[in-house]
Every structure is written in structure tokens, then in C-alpha cells.
């Protein structure tokens, strides 16, 4: 999800990324440019995820913020790769104002 939106930057109604980050061994920031115009982006992840480390989530969030996205990152302690009820509630509140 994040790889797609950073390569197709525009104002979106919102982006929800569950356990997500930029894809590749090394992030090449030259691949990402544009202006999200304050698009709200929620990134939720567990700190025990074996596929997407927390540092990759944080690096991705920084790129998005530099592209003028309104980013919220929430790291869930002791949780592997999954989607929690709280993540669903965060996404609904941020994107759908529920």
C-alpha cells in the first residue's frame, strides 16, 4: 500500500496501512516525490512482526511526512503481523470520521 501511494502521490481521502513500509532492501528516496496535500495516513504494526521491522515503518513514515502527508504511526507492543481491533478503530476515526 505505502509503496503504491508514494509512487502515485496525490491527495487521497485517506490511507490505512496495516503492517506496511516501503519495499526494497534499501530505500531510494529518489523514487518518491510529490505532495500528499495533508492526506491522512495511518500506519499500524506490531513490534514482533517478522516481515516488516519497526525501523522500516518509521523510515516510511518519515518519507510520507516529507511529502506533506498527515501521518499517524501506532506500534503495538507484543503483537506479530496481524490487524487488531484498535487498528480498525484508528482507521475508521482517521479516514471515515467514525
mmCIF file of N, CA and C in Angstrom:
data_model
loop_
_atom_site.group_PDB
_atom_site.id
_atom_site.type_symbol
_atom_site.label_atom_id
_atom_site.label_comp_id
_atom_site.label_asym_id
_atom_site.label_seq_id
_atom_site.Cartn_x
_atom_site.Cartn_y
_atom_site.Cartn_z
ATOM 1 N N UNK A 1 0.825 -1.188 0.000
ATOM 2 C CA UNK A 1 0.000 0.000 0.000
ATOM 3 C C UNK A 1 0.873 1.256 0.000
ATOM 4 N N UNK A 2 1.815 1.327 0.938
ATOM 5 C CA UNK A 2 2.634 2.546 1.020
ATOM 6 C C UNK A 2 3.524 2.717 -0.200
ATOM 7 N N UNK A 3 4.029 1.626 -0.729
ATOM 8 C CA UNK A 3 4.855 1.716 -1.928
ATOM 9 C C UNK A 3 4.041 2.291 -3.085
ATOM 10 N N UNK A 4 2.811 1.819 -3.224
ATOM 11 C CA UNK A 4 1.947 2.309 -4.293
ATOM 12 C C UNK A 4 1.660 3.803 -4.138
ATOM 13 N N UNK A 5 1.215 4.231 -2.969
ATOM 14 C CA UNK A 5 0.818 5.636 -2.825
ATOM 15 C C UNK A 5 2.006 6.583 -2.930
ATOM 16 N N UNK A 6 3.190 6.169 -2.481
ATOM 17 C CA UNK A 6 4.344 7.064 -2.609
ATOM 18 C C UNK A 6 4.856 7.151 -4.041
ATOM 19 N N UNK A 7 4.506 6.198 -4.867
ATOM 20 C CA UNK A 7 4.857 6.270 -6.293
ATOM 21 C C UNK A 7 3.735 6.889 -7.127
ATOM 22 N N UNK A 8 2.589 7.102 -6.510
ATOM 23 C CA UNK A 8 1.419 7.692 -7.174
ATOM 24 C C UNK A 8 0.846 8.788 -6.281
ATOM 25 N N UNK A 9 1.679 9.719 -5.937
ATOM 26 C CA UNK A 9 1.341 10.741 -4.950
ATOM 27 C C UNK A 9 0.274 11.693 -5.457
ATOM 28 N N UNK A 10 -0.722 11.889 -4.607
ATOM 29 C CA UNK A 10 -1.789 12.851 -4.843
ATOM 30 C C UNK A 10 -2.545 13.016 -3.541
ATOM 31 N N UNK A 11 -3.555 13.834 -3.535
ATOM 32 C CA UNK A 11 -4.403 13.976 -2.357
ATOM 33 C C UNK A 11 -5.399 12.829 -2.372
ATOM 34 N N UNK A 12 -5.292 11.962 -1.367
ATOM 35 C CA UNK A 12 -6.240 10.865 -1.197
ATOM 36 C C UNK A 12 -7.169 11.214 -0.038
ATOM 37 N N UNK A 13 -8.327 10.551 0.012
ATOM 38 C CA UNK A 13 -9.238 10.728 1.138
ATOM 39 C C UNK A 13 -8.636 10.191 2.420
ATOM 40 N N UNK A 14 -7.744 9.243 2.298
ATOM 41 C CA UNK A 14 -7.043 8.652 3.433
ATOM 42 C C UNK A 14 -6.406 7.346 3.026
ATOM 43 N N UNK A 15 -5.403 6.948 3.790
ATOM 44 C CA UNK A 15 -4.690 5.699 3.528
ATOM 45 C C UNK A 15 -4.561 4.959 4.854
ATOM 46 N N UNK A 16 -4.917 3.684 4.868
ATOM 47 C CA UNK A 16 -4.721 2.826 6.030
ATOM 48 C C UNK A 16 -3.724 1.749 5.651
ATOM 49 N N UNK A 17 -2.640 1.689 6.368
ATOM 50 C CA UNK A 17 -1.590 0.714 6.083
ATOM 51 C C UNK A 17 -1.367 -0.138 7.328
ATOM 52 N N UNK A 18 -1.746 -1.388 7.239
ATOM 53 C CA UNK A 18 -1.561 -2.305 8.350
ATOM 54 C C UNK A 18 -0.305 -3.118 8.096
ATOM 55 N N UNK A 19 0.669 -2.992 8.994
ATOM 56 C CA UNK A 19 1.946 -3.673 8.860
ATOM 57 C C UNK A 19 2.526 -3.392 7.480
ATOM 58 N N UNK A 20 2.974 -2.178 7.284
ATOM 59 C CA UNK A 20 3.401 -1.777 5.956
ATOM 60 C C UNK A 20 4.614 -0.857 6.020
ATOM 61 N N UNK A 21 5.370 -0.850 4.935
ATOM 62 C CA UNK A 21 6.523 0.018 4.787
ATOM 63 C C UNK A 21 6.962 0.018 3.337
ATOM 64 N N UNK A 22 7.924 0.854 3.025
ATOM 65 C CA UNK A 22 8.466 0.893 1.670
ATOM 66 C C UNK A 22 9.131 -0.441 1.373
ATOM 67 N N UNK A 23 9.045 -0.870 0.110
ATOM 68 C CA UNK A 23 9.563 -2.166 -0.298
ATOM 69 C C UNK A 23 10.947 -2.003 -0.915
ATOM 70 N N UNK A 24 11.887 -2.827 -0.504
ATOM 71 C CA UNK A 24 13.237 -2.976 -1.053
ATOM 72 C C UNK A 24 14.218 -3.120 0.099
ATOM 73 N N UNK A 25 15.379 -3.629 -0.231
ATOM 74 C CA UNK A 25 16.426 -3.775 0.782
ATOM 75 C C UNK A 25 16.829 -2.409 1.334
ATOM 76 N N UNK A 26 17.096 -1.492 0.431
ATOM 77 C CA UNK A 26 17.467 -0.126 0.797
ATOM 78 C C UNK A 26 16.454 0.831 0.177
ATOM 79 N N UNK A 27 16.009 1.799 0.941
ATOM 80 C CA UNK A 27 15.044 2.773 0.428
ATOM 81 C C UNK A 27 15.784 3.807 -0.410
ATOM 82 N N UNK A 28 15.335 4.008 -1.626
ATOM 83 C CA UNK A 28 15.873 5.046 -2.506
ATOM 84 C C UNK A 28 14.853 6.178 -2.558
ATOM 85 N N UNK A 29 15.100 7.232 -1.807
ATOM 86 C CA UNK A 29 14.128 8.325 -1.707
ATOM 87 C C UNK A 29 13.907 9.028 -3.037
ATOM 88 N N UNK A 30 14.790 8.848 -4.000
ATOM 89 C CA UNK A 30 14.596 9.457 -5.322
ATOM 90 C C UNK A 30 13.391 8.854 -6.049
ATOM 91 N N UNK A 31 12.915 7.685 -5.581
ATOM 92 C CA UNK A 31 11.735 7.054 -6.181
ATOM 93 C C UNK A 31 10.436 7.725 -5.752
ATOM 94 N N UNK A 32 10.506 8.574 -4.748
ATOM 95 C CA UNK A 32 9.299 9.132 -4.143
ATOM 96 C C UNK A 32 9.323 10.648 -4.205
ATOM 97 N N UNK A 33 8.319 11.216 -4.840
ATOM 98 C CA UNK A 33 8.221 12.673 -4.927
ATOM 99 C C UNK A 33 6.762 13.056 -5.096
ATOM 100 N N UNK A 34 6.450 14.282 -4.796
ATOM 101 C CA UNK A 34 5.084 14.760 -4.932
ATOM 102 C C UNK A 34 4.571 15.319 -3.622
ATOM 103 N N UNK A 35 3.303 15.660 -3.606
ATOM 104 C CA UNK A 35 2.670 16.317 -2.468
ATOM 105 C C UNK A 35 1.358 15.610 -2.144
ATOM 106 N N UNK A 36 1.267 15.071 -0.935
ATOM 107 C CA UNK A 36 0.041 14.424 -0.487
ATOM 108 C C UNK A 36 -1.025 15.419 -0.035
ATOM 109 N N UNK A 37 -0.669 16.687 0.053
ATOM 110 C CA UNK A 37 -1.630 17.731 0.437
ATOM 111 C C UNK A 37 -2.392 17.376 1.712
ATOM 112 N N UNK A 38 -1.644 16.943 2.703
ATOM 113 C CA UNK A 38 -2.186 16.610 4.033
ATOM 114 C C UNK A 38 -3.111 15.388 4.041
ATOM 115 N N UNK A 39 -2.915 14.473 3.118
ATOM 116 C CA UNK A 39 -3.657 13.214 3.146
ATOM 117 C C UNK A 39 -3.431 12.534 4.492
ATOM 118 N N UNK A 40 -4.497 12.123 5.180
ATOM 119 C CA UNK A 40 -4.301 11.388 6.431
ATOM 120 C C UNK A 40 -3.860 9.952 6.133
ATOM 121 N N UNK A 41 -2.774 9.541 6.781
ATOM 122 C CA UNK A 41 -2.249 8.189 6.595
ATOM 123 C C UNK A 41 -2.031 7.557 7.962
ATOM 124 N N UNK A 42 -2.654 6.416 8.185
ATOM 125 C CA UNK A 42 -2.470 5.657 9.417
ATOM 126 C C UNK A 42 -1.627 4.431 9.103
ATOM 127 N N UNK A 43 -0.572 4.231 9.910
ATOM 128 C CA UNK A 43 0.256 3.029 9.805
ATOM 129 C C UNK A 43 0.245 2.346 11.166
ATOM 130 N N UNK A 44 -0.260 1.126 11.195
ATOM 131 C CA UNK A 44 -0.258 0.337 12.422
ATOM 132 C C UNK A 44 0.556 -0.923 12.216
ATOM 133 N N UNK A 45 1.324 -1.301 13.245
ATOM 134 C CA UNK A 45 2.135 -2.509 13.149
ATOM 135 C C UNK A 45 2.473 -3.024 14.534
ATOM 136 N N UNK A 46 2.720 -4.314 14.619
ATOM 137 C CA UNK A 46 3.200 -4.908 15.862
ATOM 138 C C UNK A 46 4.717 -4.909 15.888
ATOM 139 N N UNK A 47 5.274 -4.769 17.080
ATOM 140 C CA UNK A 47 6.738 -4.737 17.165
ATOM 141 C C UNK A 47 7.369 -6.119 17.044
ATOM 142 N N UNK A 48 6.561 -7.159 16.934
ATOM 143 C CA UNK A 48 7.084 -8.517 16.742
ATOM 144 C C UNK A 48 6.873 -9.026 15.326
ATOM 145 N N UNK A 49 6.520 -8.149 14.410
ATOM 146 C CA UNK A 49 6.285 -8.567 13.025
ATOM 147 C C UNK A 49 7.596 -9.054 12.409
ATOM 148 N N UNK A 50 7.637 -10.307 11.929
ATOM 149 C CA UNK A 50 8.881 -10.833 11.370
ATOM 150 C C UNK A 50 9.179 -10.344 9.949
ATOM 151 N N UNK A 51 8.220 -9.690 9.298
ATOM 152 C CA UNK A 51 8.381 -9.299 7.902
ATOM 153 C C UNK A 51 8.658 -7.814 7.712
ATOM 154 N N UNK A 52 8.092 -6.983 8.561
ATOM 155 C CA UNK A 52 8.267 -5.527 8.435
ATOM 156 C C UNK A 52 8.746 -4.992 9.782
ATOM 157 N N UNK A 53 10.051 -4.734 9.905
ATOM 158 C CA UNK A 53 10.568 -4.237 11.182
ATOM 159 C C UNK A 53 10.095 -2.805 11.470
ATOM 160 N N UNK A 54 10.034 -2.475 12.738
ATOM 161 C CA UNK A 54 9.567 -1.161 13.166
ATOM 162 C C UNK A 54 10.396 -0.042 12.545
ATOM 163 N N UNK A 55 11.701 -0.243 12.395
ATOM 164 C CA UNK A 55 12.518 0.824 11.807
ATOM 165 C C UNK A 55 12.111 1.112 10.365
ATOM 166 N N UNK A 56 11.647 0.101 9.612
ATOM 167 C CA UNK A 56 11.183 0.325 8.248
ATOM 168 C C UNK A 56 9.872 1.112 8.257
ATOM 169 N N UNK A 57 9.009 0.825 9.195
ATOM 170 C CA UNK A 57 7.760 1.576 9.339
ATOM 171 C C UNK A 57 8.077 3.043 9.615
ATOM 172 N N UNK A 58 9.006 3.287 10.528
ATOM 173 C CA UNK A 58 9.374 4.672 10.875
ATOM 174 C C UNK A 58 10.052 5.396 9.716
ATOM 175 N N UNK A 59 10.915 4.702 8.976
ATOM 176 C CA UNK A 59 11.540 5.306 7.795
ATOM 177 C C UNK A 59 10.484 5.676 6.756
ATOM 178 N N UNK A 60 9.529 4.797 6.572
ATOM 179 C CA UNK A 60 8.453 5.056 5.606
ATOM 180 C C UNK A 60 7.610 6.248 6.039
ATOM 181 N N UNK A 61 7.295 6.323 7.315
ATOM 182 C CA UNK A 61 6.518 7.449 7.834
ATOM 183 C C UNK A 61 7.240 8.768 7.600
ATOM 184 N N UNK A 62 8.550 8.772 7.781
ATOM 185 C CA UNK A 62 9.330 9.991 7.561
ATOM 186 C C UNK A 62 9.240 10.443 6.104
ATOM 187 N N UNK A 63 9.345 9.516 5.188
ATOM 188 C CA UNK A 63 9.226 9.846 3.759
ATOM 189 C C UNK A 63 7.858 10.464 3.479
ATOM 190 N N UNK A 64 6.809 9.845 3.989
ATOM 191 C CA UNK A 64 5.455 10.344 3.778
ATOM 192 C C UNK A 64 5.270 11.742 4.361
ATOM 193 N N UNK A 65 5.807 11.976 5.542
ATOM 194 C CA UNK A 65 5.705 13.298 6.169
ATOM 195 C C UNK A 65 6.440 14.353 5.340
ATOM 196 N N UNK A 66 7.579 13.987 4.777
ATOM 197 C CA UNK A 66 8.328 14.915 3.930
ATOM 198 C C UNK A 66 7.585 15.221 2.633
ATOM 199 N N UNK A 67 6.616 14.362 2.301
ATOM 200 C CA UNK A 67 5.781 14.565 1.111
ATOM 201 C C UNK A 67 4.441 15.193 1.511
ATOM 202 N N UNK A 68 4.392 15.766 2.693
ATOM 203 C CA UNK A 68 3.245 16.529 3.203
ATOM 204 C C UNK A 68 2.010 15.692 3.493
ATOM 205 N N UNK A 69 2.227 14.451 3.928
ATOM 206 C CA UNK A 69 1.120 13.637 4.424
ATOM 207 C C UNK A 69 0.969 13.892 5.923
ATOM 208 N N UNK A 70 -0.207 13.670 6.423
ATOM 209 C CA UNK A 70 -0.508 13.774 7.848
ATOM 210 C C UNK A 70 -0.492 12.347 8.396
ATOM 211 N N UNK A 71 0.652 11.937 8.951
ATOM 212 C CA UNK A 71 0.897 10.535 9.284
ATOM 213 C C UNK A 71 0.721 10.268 10.782
ATOM 214 N N UNK A 72 0.031 9.179 11.071
ATOM 215 C CA UNK A 72 -0.065 8.666 12.429
ATOM 216 C C UNK A 72 0.488 7.246 12.399
ATOM 217 N N UNK A 73 1.483 6.977 13.240
ATOM 218 C CA UNK A 73 2.060 5.643 13.355
ATOM 219 C C UNK A 73 1.721 5.116 14.746
ATOM 220 N N UNK A 74 1.260 3.893 14.799
ATOM 221 C CA UNK A 74 0.977 3.261 16.083
ATOM 222 C C UNK A 74 1.645 1.897 16.094
ATOM 223 N N UNK A 75 2.572 1.711 17.041
ATOM 224 C CA UNK A 75 3.302 0.457 17.204
ATOM 225 C C UNK A 75 2.659 -0.298 18.369
ATOM 226 N N UNK A 76 2.231 -1.519 18.117
ATOM 227 C CA UNK A 76 1.572 -2.331 19.133
ATOM 228 C C UNK A 76 2.582 -3.289 19.748
ATOM 229 N N UNK A 77 2.767 -3.166 21.045
ATOM 230 C CA UNK A 77 3.763 -3.949 21.772
ATOM 231 C C UNK A 77 3.319 -5.410 21.916
ATOM 232 N N UNK A 78 4.238 -6.307 21.578
ATOM 233 C CA UNK A 78 3.999 -7.730 21.772
ATOM 234 C C UNK A 78 3.098 -8.382 20.746
ATOM 235 N N UNK A 79 2.849 -7.703 19.623
ATOM 236 C CA UNK A 79 1.940 -8.231 18.609
ATOM 237 C C UNK A 79 2.709 -8.542 17.324
ATOM 238 N N UNK A 80 2.500 -9.741 16.749
ATOM 239 C CA UNK A 80 3.122 -10.068 15.464
ATOM 240 C C UNK A 80 2.302 -9.473 14.314
ATOM 241 N N UNK A 81 2.476 -9.984 13.114
ATOM 242 C CA UNK A 81 1.751 -9.463 11.959
ATOM 243 C C UNK A 81 0.286 -9.871 12.024
ATOM 244 N N UNK A 82 -0.557 -8.874 12.242
ATOM 245 C CA UNK A 82 -1.995 -9.081 12.340
ATOM 246 C C UNK A 82 -2.670 -7.723 12.232
ATOM 247 N N UNK A 83 -3.984 -7.699 12.143
ATOM 248 C CA UNK A 83 -4.730 -6.449 12.194
ATOM 249 C C UNK A 83 -5.577 -6.494 13.454
ATOM 250 N N UNK A 84 -5.343 -5.549 14.347
ATOM 251 C CA UNK A 84 -6.043 -5.534 15.623
ATOM 252 C C UNK A 84 -7.330 -4.705 15.541
ATOM 253 N N UNK A 85 -8.180 -4.902 16.509
ATOM 254 C CA UNK A 85 -9.406 -4.120 16.605
ATOM 255 C C UNK A 85 -9.077 -2.631 16.734
ATOM 256 N N UNK A 86 -8.041 -2.305 17.513
ATOM 257 C CA UNK A 86 -7.668 -0.904 17.678
ATOM 258 C C UNK A 86 -7.237 -0.281 16.355
ATOM 259 N N UNK A 87 -6.515 -1.030 15.525
ATOM 260 C CA UNK A 87 -6.122 -0.509 14.217
ATOM 261 C C UNK A 87 -7.341 -0.183 13.369
ATOM 262 N N UNK A 88 -8.320 -1.057 13.396
ATOM 263 C CA UNK A 88 -9.550 -0.826 12.642
ATOM 264 C C UNK A 88 -10.257 0.429 13.158
ATOM 265 N N UNK A 89 -10.285 0.604 14.462
ATOM 266 C CA UNK A 89 -10.912 1.793 15.046
ATOM 267 C C UNK A 89 -10.131 3.060 14.705
ATOM 268 N N UNK A 90 -8.795 2.981 14.729
ATOM 269 C CA UNK A 90 -7.950 4.125 14.355
ATOM 270 C C UNK A 90 -8.215 4.528 12.912
ATOM 271 N N UNK A 91 -8.270 3.546 12.029
ATOM 272 C CA UNK A 91 -8.503 3.794 10.617
ATOM 273 C C UNK A 91 -9.880 4.438 10.407
ATOM 274 N N UNK A 92 -10.886 3.909 11.057
ATOM 275 C CA UNK A 92 -12.232 4.477 10.933
ATOM 276 C C UNK A 92 -12.279 5.919 11.424
ATOM 277 N N UNK A 93 -11.620 6.205 12.523
ATOM 278 C CA UNK A 93 -11.620 7.559 13.072
ATOM 279 C C UNK A 93 -10.857 8.525 12.167
ATOM 280 N N UNK A 94 -9.726 8.098 11.658
ATOM 281 C CA UNK A 94 -8.883 8.979 10.850
ATOM 282 C C UNK A 94 -9.462 9.221 9.464
ATOM 283 N N UNK A 95 -9.893 8.177 8.819
ATOM 284 C CA UNK A 95 -10.302 8.290 7.419
ATOM 285 C C UNK A 95 -11.808 8.507 7.268
ATOM 286 N N UNK A 96 -12.576 7.803 8.071
ATOM 287 C CA UNK A 96 -14.024 7.856 7.881
ATOM 288 C C UNK A 96 -14.732 8.691 8.938
ATOM 289 N N UNK A 97 -13.966 9.273 9.866
ATOM 290 C CA UNK A 97 -14.505 10.115 10.939
ATOM 291 C C UNK A 97 -15.596 9.408 11.735
ATOM 292 N N UNK A 98 -15.406 8.127 11.996
ATOM 293 C CA UNK A 98 -16.381 7.355 12.787
ATOM 294 C C UNK A 98 -15.906 7.220 14.212
#
